[in-house]
């Protein structure tokens, strides 16, 4: 490996470690003290802890070791090194925080579910942004997907619903059950928001008689690429020029103001897009 690749690997693992620290802190400082749970193997470990007082780190590691061994046998020996690293580091963080956290930082269950879910979701986002995974239900979903035509996302969602639902049998509390699903939703929302964040993009289609001036503004002022498409109005039977451009969401305000100034009657279609790669956007990560 070249020095550049080594530094990139060190950077990836350092950032993933920070994300794992944030994820573990969300669980051990907010979710566990409030006797709530969430999805994934962390959720299973939490339910086992509530029922038997077995440390979360022990259950989390034991379940993941079994899943990793099965995955290596089924999916191959090249199964994710980053995943194994993340499992071990997260287990360590769980063990450390178990010895630190003695009392709840927040007494309100709703606030605990929000803060814990946000920390957990952002932490996962940091890990995922570097191509990592925390294992658990992700591994189970990959194994199921190998033998059944079921999307991994559906498998993970079903697992999370069952895991959170099981907390009812420990506490017999509908309130804790509902807040468990709140945690799951907040984690999902925080994860999506972090991964898209300021990098959220929009695809714009613009039909206007002032297409040249609009295209020039987008290209020169917003510094975004423009593709000019040939179109034909079905009702008018007239040929039209269609501007297509992908821009950052934060850039759309200036573009709309310029279009309103140049042609208030312009027709504009804008939609959110996920995963924009190429010059001016994200680089492809392999």
Short mmCIF file of C-alpha atoms in Angstrom, two decimals:
data_model
loop_
_atom_site.label_atom_id
_atom_site.label_comp_id
_atom_site.label_asym_id
_atom_site.label_seq_id
_atom_site.Cartn_x
_atom_site.Cartn_y
_atom_site.Cartn_z
CA UNK A 1 0.00 0.00 0.00
CA UNK A 2 1.19 3.51 -0.75
CA UNK A 3 1.49 6.13 1.98
CA UNK A 4 -1.58 7.88 0.59
CA UNK A 5 -3.69 4.73 0.89
CA UNK A 6 -2.39 4.07 4.40
CA UNK A 7 -3.30 7.60 5.52
CA UNK A 8 -6.73 7.26 3.93
CA UNK A 9 -7.30 3.98 5.79
CA UNK A 10 -6.15 5.53 9.08
CA UNK A 11 -8.48 8.48 8.51
CA UNK A 12 -11.43 6.17 7.74
CA UNK A 13 -10.90 4.08 10.87
CA UNK A 14 -10.38 7.13 13.08
CA UNK A 15 -13.62 8.73 11.86
CA UNK A 16 -15.52 5.43 12.21
CA UNK A 17 -14.21 5.13 15.78
CA UNK A 18 -15.60 8.57 16.59
CA UNK A 19 -18.96 7.55 15.12
CA UNK A 20 -18.99 4.38 17.23
CA UNK A 21 -18.18 6.45 20.33
CA UNK A 22 -21.14 8.72 19.59
CA UNK A 23 -23.43 5.72 18.95
CA UNK A 24 -22.41 4.01 22.20
CA UNK A 25 -22.80 7.24 24.18
CA UNK A 26 -26.34 7.71 22.87
CA UNK A 27 -27.30 4.24 24.05
CA UNK A 28 -25.48 4.16 27.39
CA UNK A 29 -26.17 7.75 28.50
CA UNK A 30 -29.79 8.10 27.39
CA UNK A 31 -31.52 4.99 26.03
CA UNK A 32 -30.39 2.35 28.55
CA UNK A 33 -30.84 4.48 31.73
CA UNK A 34 -34.42 5.21 30.60
CA UNK A 35 -35.00 1.45 30.13
CA UNK A 36 -35.85 1.94 26.47
CA UNK A 37 -34.64 0.00 23.46
CA UNK A 38 -34.14 0.40 19.75
CA UNK A 39 -33.43 -1.74 16.73
CA UNK A 40 -30.49 -3.94 15.85
CA UNK A 41 -28.38 -6.20 18.01
CA UNK A 42 -27.92 -3.29 20.42
CA UNK A 43 -31.66 -3.47 21.00
CA UNK A 44 -31.51 -7.24 21.60
CA UNK A 45 -28.64 -6.73 24.05
CA UNK A 46 -30.66 -4.05 25.86
CA UNK A 47 -33.71 -6.32 26.24
CA UNK A 48 -31.51 -9.16 27.53
CA UNK A 49 -29.92 -6.74 30.01
CA UNK A 50 -33.29 -5.60 31.32
CA UNK A 51 -34.44 -9.21 31.75
CA UNK A 52 -31.27 -10.87 33.08
CA UNK A 53 -28.82 -8.06 34.00
CA UNK A 54 -26.22 -9.55 31.63
CA UNK A 55 -23.98 -6.66 30.47
CA UNK A 56 -24.89 -5.24 27.08
CA UNK A 57 -21.31 -5.55 25.84
CA UNK A 58 -21.31 -9.32 26.50
CA UNK A 59 -24.58 -10.01 24.68
CA UNK A 60 -23.73 -7.67 21.81
CA UNK A 61 -20.36 -9.32 21.21
CA UNK A 62 -21.66 -12.88 21.61
CA UNK A 63 -24.49 -12.46 19.08
CA UNK A 64 -22.28 -10.70 16.57
CA UNK A 65 -19.53 -13.33 16.84
CA UNK A 66 -22.08 -16.00 15.93
CA UNK A 67 -23.45 -13.92 13.04
CA UNK A 68 -19.96 -13.12 11.71
CA UNK A 69 -18.92 -16.79 11.80
CA UNK A 70 -22.09 -17.78 9.95
CA UNK A 71 -21.56 -14.94 7.46
CA UNK A 72 -17.96 -16.00 6.79
CA UNK A 73 -19.14 -19.55 6.12
CA UNK A 74 -22.00 -18.47 3.86
CA UNK A 75 -20.80 -15.22 2.29
CA UNK A 76 -17.09 -16.01 2.11
CA UNK A 77 -13.84 -15.37 4.00
CA UNK A 78 -13.56 -11.84 2.59
CA UNK A 79 -16.46 -10.72 4.76
CA UNK A 80 -16.05 -7.07 5.82
CA UNK A 81 -12.93 -6.27 7.85
CA UNK A 82 -14.42 -2.89 8.75
CA UNK A 83 -17.53 -4.60 10.12
CA UNK A 84 -15.47 -6.85 12.39
CA UNK A 85 -13.41 -3.86 13.57
CA UNK A 86 -16.56 -1.85 14.31
CA UNK A 87 -18.12 -4.72 16.27
CA UNK A 88 -15.02 -5.05 18.49
CA UNK A 89 -14.66 -1.30 19.06
CA UNK A 90 -18.36 -0.81 19.81
CA UNK A 91 -18.21 -3.70 22.29
CA UNK A 92 -15.29 -1.96 24.00
CA UNK A 93 -17.18 1.34 24.20
CA UNK A 94 -20.26 -0.40 25.62
CA UNK A 95 -18.08 -2.04 28.29
CA UNK A 96 -16.38 1.24 29.20
CA UNK A 97 -19.63 3.19 29.46
CA UNK A 98 -21.23 0.44 31.54
CA UNK A 99 -18.72 1.22 34.25
CA UNK A 100 -19.19 4.98 34.00
CA UNK A 101 -22.94 5.55 33.78
CA UNK A 102 -24.52 5.11 37.19
CA UNK A 103 -27.57 7.40 37.00
CA UNK A 104 -29.76 8.71 34.17
CA UNK A 105 -28.63 12.03 32.75
CA UNK A 106 -32.24 12.83 31.80
CA UNK A 107 -35.33 11.75 33.75
CA UNK A 108 -37.81 12.30 30.93
CA UNK A 109 -38.29 9.24 28.67
CA UNK A 110 -39.29 11.29 25.64
CA UNK A 111 -36.20 13.48 25.90
CA UNK A 112 -34.05 10.39 26.45
CA UNK A 113 -35.45 8.75 23.32
CA UNK A 114 -34.84 11.89 21.24
CA UNK A 115 -31.30 12.57 22.49
CA UNK A 116 -30.28 8.92 22.42
CA UNK A 117 -31.79 8.39 18.99
CA UNK A 118 -30.09 11.48 17.57
CA UNK A 119 -26.68 10.49 18.93
CA UNK A 120 -27.15 6.93 17.71
CA UNK A 121 -28.33 7.99 14.25
CA UNK A 122 -25.55 10.52 13.72
CA UNK A 123 -23.01 8.00 14.98
CA UNK A 124 -24.25 5.42 12.47
CA UNK A 125 -24.16 8.09 9.77
CA UNK A 126 -20.49 8.77 10.51
CA UNK A 127 -19.73 5.04 10.29
CA UNK A 128 -21.73 4.51 7.09
CA UNK A 129 -20.13 7.55 5.46
CA UNK A 130 -16.80 5.72 5.64
CA UNK A 131 -18.14 2.48 4.23
CA UNK A 132 -18.45 0.79 7.61
CA UNK A 133 -21.18 -1.21 9.29
CA UNK A 134 -21.97 -2.23 12.86
CA UNK A 135 -22.93 -5.75 11.81
CA UNK A 136 -25.91 -7.27 13.61
CA UNK A 137 -29.14 -7.26 11.63
CA UNK A 138 -27.20 -6.06 8.55
CA UNK A 139 -25.40 -9.42 8.51
CA UNK A 140 -28.62 -11.33 9.09
CA UNK A 141 -30.28 -9.44 6.24
CA UNK A 142 -27.42 -10.30 3.84
CA UNK A 143 -27.67 -13.98 4.77
CA UNK A 144 -31.44 -14.03 4.25
CA UNK A 145 -31.09 -12.16 0.96
CA UNK A 146 -28.71 -14.83 -0.34
CA UNK A 147 -31.40 -17.50 -0.11
CA UNK A 148 -34.64 -15.55 -0.40
CA UNK A 149 -35.71 -12.78 -2.75
CA UNK A 150 -36.35 -10.36 0.11
CA UNK A 151 -34.77 -6.91 0.24
CA UNK A 152 -32.28 -6.37 3.10
CA UNK A 153 -34.13 -3.19 4.10
CA UNK A 154 -37.35 -5.11 4.66
CA UNK A 155 -35.57 -7.77 6.71
CA UNK A 156 -33.88 -5.15 8.90
CA UNK A 157 -37.15 -3.27 9.44
CA UNK A 158 -38.98 -6.47 10.41
CA UNK A 159 -36.19 -7.41 12.82
CA UNK A 160 -36.29 -3.97 14.43
CA UNK A 161 -40.07 -4.09 14.89
CA UNK A 162 -39.83 -7.50 16.57
CA UNK A 163 -36.85 -6.51 18.75
CA UNK A 164 -38.52 -3.35 20.04
CA UNK A 165 -41.83 -5.17 20.51
CA UNK A 166 -40.13 -7.72 22.78
CA UNK A 167 -39.47 -5.05 25.43
CA UNK A 168 -43.18 -5.20 26.28
CA UNK A 169 -42.75 -8.72 27.65
CA UNK A 170 -40.07 -7.46 30.05
CA UNK A 171 -41.78 -4.37 31.46
CA UNK A 172 -45.43 -4.90 30.47
CA UNK A 173 -45.41 -1.22 29.56
CA UNK A 174 -47.04 0.17 26.44
CA UNK A 175 -45.32 3.48 27.14
CA UNK A 176 -41.83 1.98 26.92
CA UNK A 177 -42.88 0.09 23.79
CA UNK A 178 -44.06 3.28 22.08
CA UNK A 179 -40.92 5.19 23.06
CA UNK A 180 -38.85 2.33 21.65
CA UNK A 181 -40.41 2.97 18.25
CA UNK A 182 -39.75 6.69 18.76
CA UNK A 183 -36.07 5.83 19.22
CA UNK A 184 -36.14 3.78 16.00
CA UNK A 185 -37.72 6.66 14.05
CA UNK A 186 -35.31 9.27 15.44
CA UNK A 187 -32.29 7.08 14.64
CA UNK A 188 -33.54 6.61 11.09
CA UNK A 189 -34.28 10.33 10.63
CA UNK A 190 -30.93 11.43 12.12
CA UNK A 191 -29.08 8.89 9.98
CA UNK A 192 -30.74 10.05 6.76
CA UNK A 193 -30.30 13.71 7.64
CA UNK A 194 -26.62 13.26 8.38
CA UNK A 195 -25.90 11.31 5.21
CA UNK A 196 -27.71 13.85 3.03
CA UNK A 197 -27.28 16.96 5.21
CA UNK A 198 -25.93 20.01 3.40
CA UNK A 199 -25.17 17.79 0.43
CA UNK A 200 -28.82 17.24 -0.46
CA UNK A 201 -29.32 17.86 -4.12
CA UNK A 202 -32.16 18.73 -6.45
CA UNK A 203 -32.77 17.96 -10.10
CA UNK A 204 -34.39 20.85 -11.95
CA UNK A 205 -36.24 20.84 -15.27
CA UNK A 206 -36.96 24.34 -16.56
CA UNK A 207 -38.98 25.34 -19.62
CA UNK A 208 -38.72 29.02 -20.50
CA UNK A 209 -38.43 31.33 -23.49
CA UNK A 210 -35.45 32.85 -21.65
CA UNK A 211 -33.67 29.52 -21.48
CA UNK A 212 -30.36 30.95 -22.69
CA UNK A 213 -30.15 33.56 -19.91
CA UNK A 214 -31.28 31.05 -17.28
CA UNK A 215 -28.79 28.44 -18.44
CA UNK A 216 -26.04 31.06 -18.46
CA UNK A 217 -26.89 32.09 -14.88
CA UNK A 218 -26.85 28.49 -13.61
CA UNK A 219 -23.58 27.80 -15.39
CA UNK A 220 -21.75 31.04 -14.56
CA UNK A 221 -23.23 32.14 -11.23
CA UNK A 222 -24.29 28.90 -9.54
CA UNK A 223 -21.33 27.17 -11.24
CA UNK A 224 -23.36 24.09 -12.07
CA UNK A 225 -23.55 22.07 -15.23
CA UNK A 226 -26.50 22.51 -17.59
CA UNK A 227 -27.89 20.10 -20.15
CA UNK A 228 -30.19 21.50 -22.83
CA UNK A 229 -32.81 19.04 -24.01
CA UNK A 230 -35.00 19.24 -27.08
CA UNK A 231 -38.71 19.01 -26.29
CA UNK A 232 -42.05 19.35 -27.99
CA UNK A 233 -45.27 20.56 -26.39
CA UNK A 234 -48.04 18.06 -27.09
CA UNK A 235 -50.82 20.62 -26.76
CA UNK A 236 -49.09 23.53 -28.53
CA UNK A 237 -47.21 21.32 -31.03
CA UNK A 238 -44.31 23.72 -30.64
CA UNK A 239 -40.66 22.86 -30.11
CA UNK A 240 -39.23 23.94 -26.74
CA UNK A 241 -35.88 23.92 -25.00
CA UNK A 242 -35.74 22.15 -21.65
CA UNK A 243 -32.99 23.00 -19.16
CA UNK A 244 -31.90 20.13 -16.95
CA UNK A 245 -29.51 20.75 -14.09
CA UNK A 246 -28.59 19.09 -10.79
CA UNK A 247 -27.74 21.55 -8.02
CA UNK A 248 -27.42 21.65 -4.26
CA UNK A 249 -30.66 22.35 -2.42
CA UNK A 250 -29.13 25.45 -0.84
CA UNK A 251 -28.48 26.85 -4.34
CA UNK A 252 -32.08 26.60 -5.54
CA UNK A 253 -33.23 29.83 -3.86
CA UNK A 254 -30.94 32.04 -5.97
CA UNK A 255 -31.92 30.15 -9.13
CA UNK A 256 -35.63 30.57 -8.45
CA UNK A 257 -35.18 34.30 -7.83
CA UNK A 258 -33.30 34.70 -11.11
CA UNK A 259 -35.94 32.76 -13.06
CA UNK A 260 -38.71 34.86 -11.52
CA UNK A 261 -36.86 37.99 -12.62
CA UNK A 262 -36.22 36.74 -16.17
CA UNK A 263 -39.45 34.87 -16.85
CA UNK A 264 -42.22 34.74 -14.21
CA UNK A 265 -44.19 32.37 -16.47
CA UNK A 266 -41.43 29.75 -16.66
CA UNK A 267 -42.41 26.15 -15.95
CA UNK A 268 -40.19 24.52 -13.31
CA UNK A 269 -40.11 20.99 -11.99
CA UNK A 270 -37.82 20.19 -9.07
CA UNK A 271 -37.30 16.93 -7.26
CA UNK A 272 -34.96 15.71 -4.53
CA UNK A 273 -32.32 13.24 -5.65
CA UNK A 274 -30.14 10.86 -3.67
CA UNK A 275 -26.62 9.95 -4.60
CA UNK A 276 -25.22 12.53 -7.03
CA UNK A 277 -21.71 11.65 -8.14
CA UNK A 278 -19.29 13.40 -10.44
CA UNK A 279 -17.59 16.75 -10.79
CA UNK A 280 -18.84 19.23 -8.22
CA UNK A 281 -20.62 16.55 -6.17
CA UNK A 282 -19.58 13.36 -4.40
CA UNK A 283 -16.76 11.09 -5.46
CA UNK A 284 -17.51 7.47 -6.11
CA UNK A 285 -16.30 5.38 -3.16
CA UNK A 286 -15.43 1.75 -3.84
#
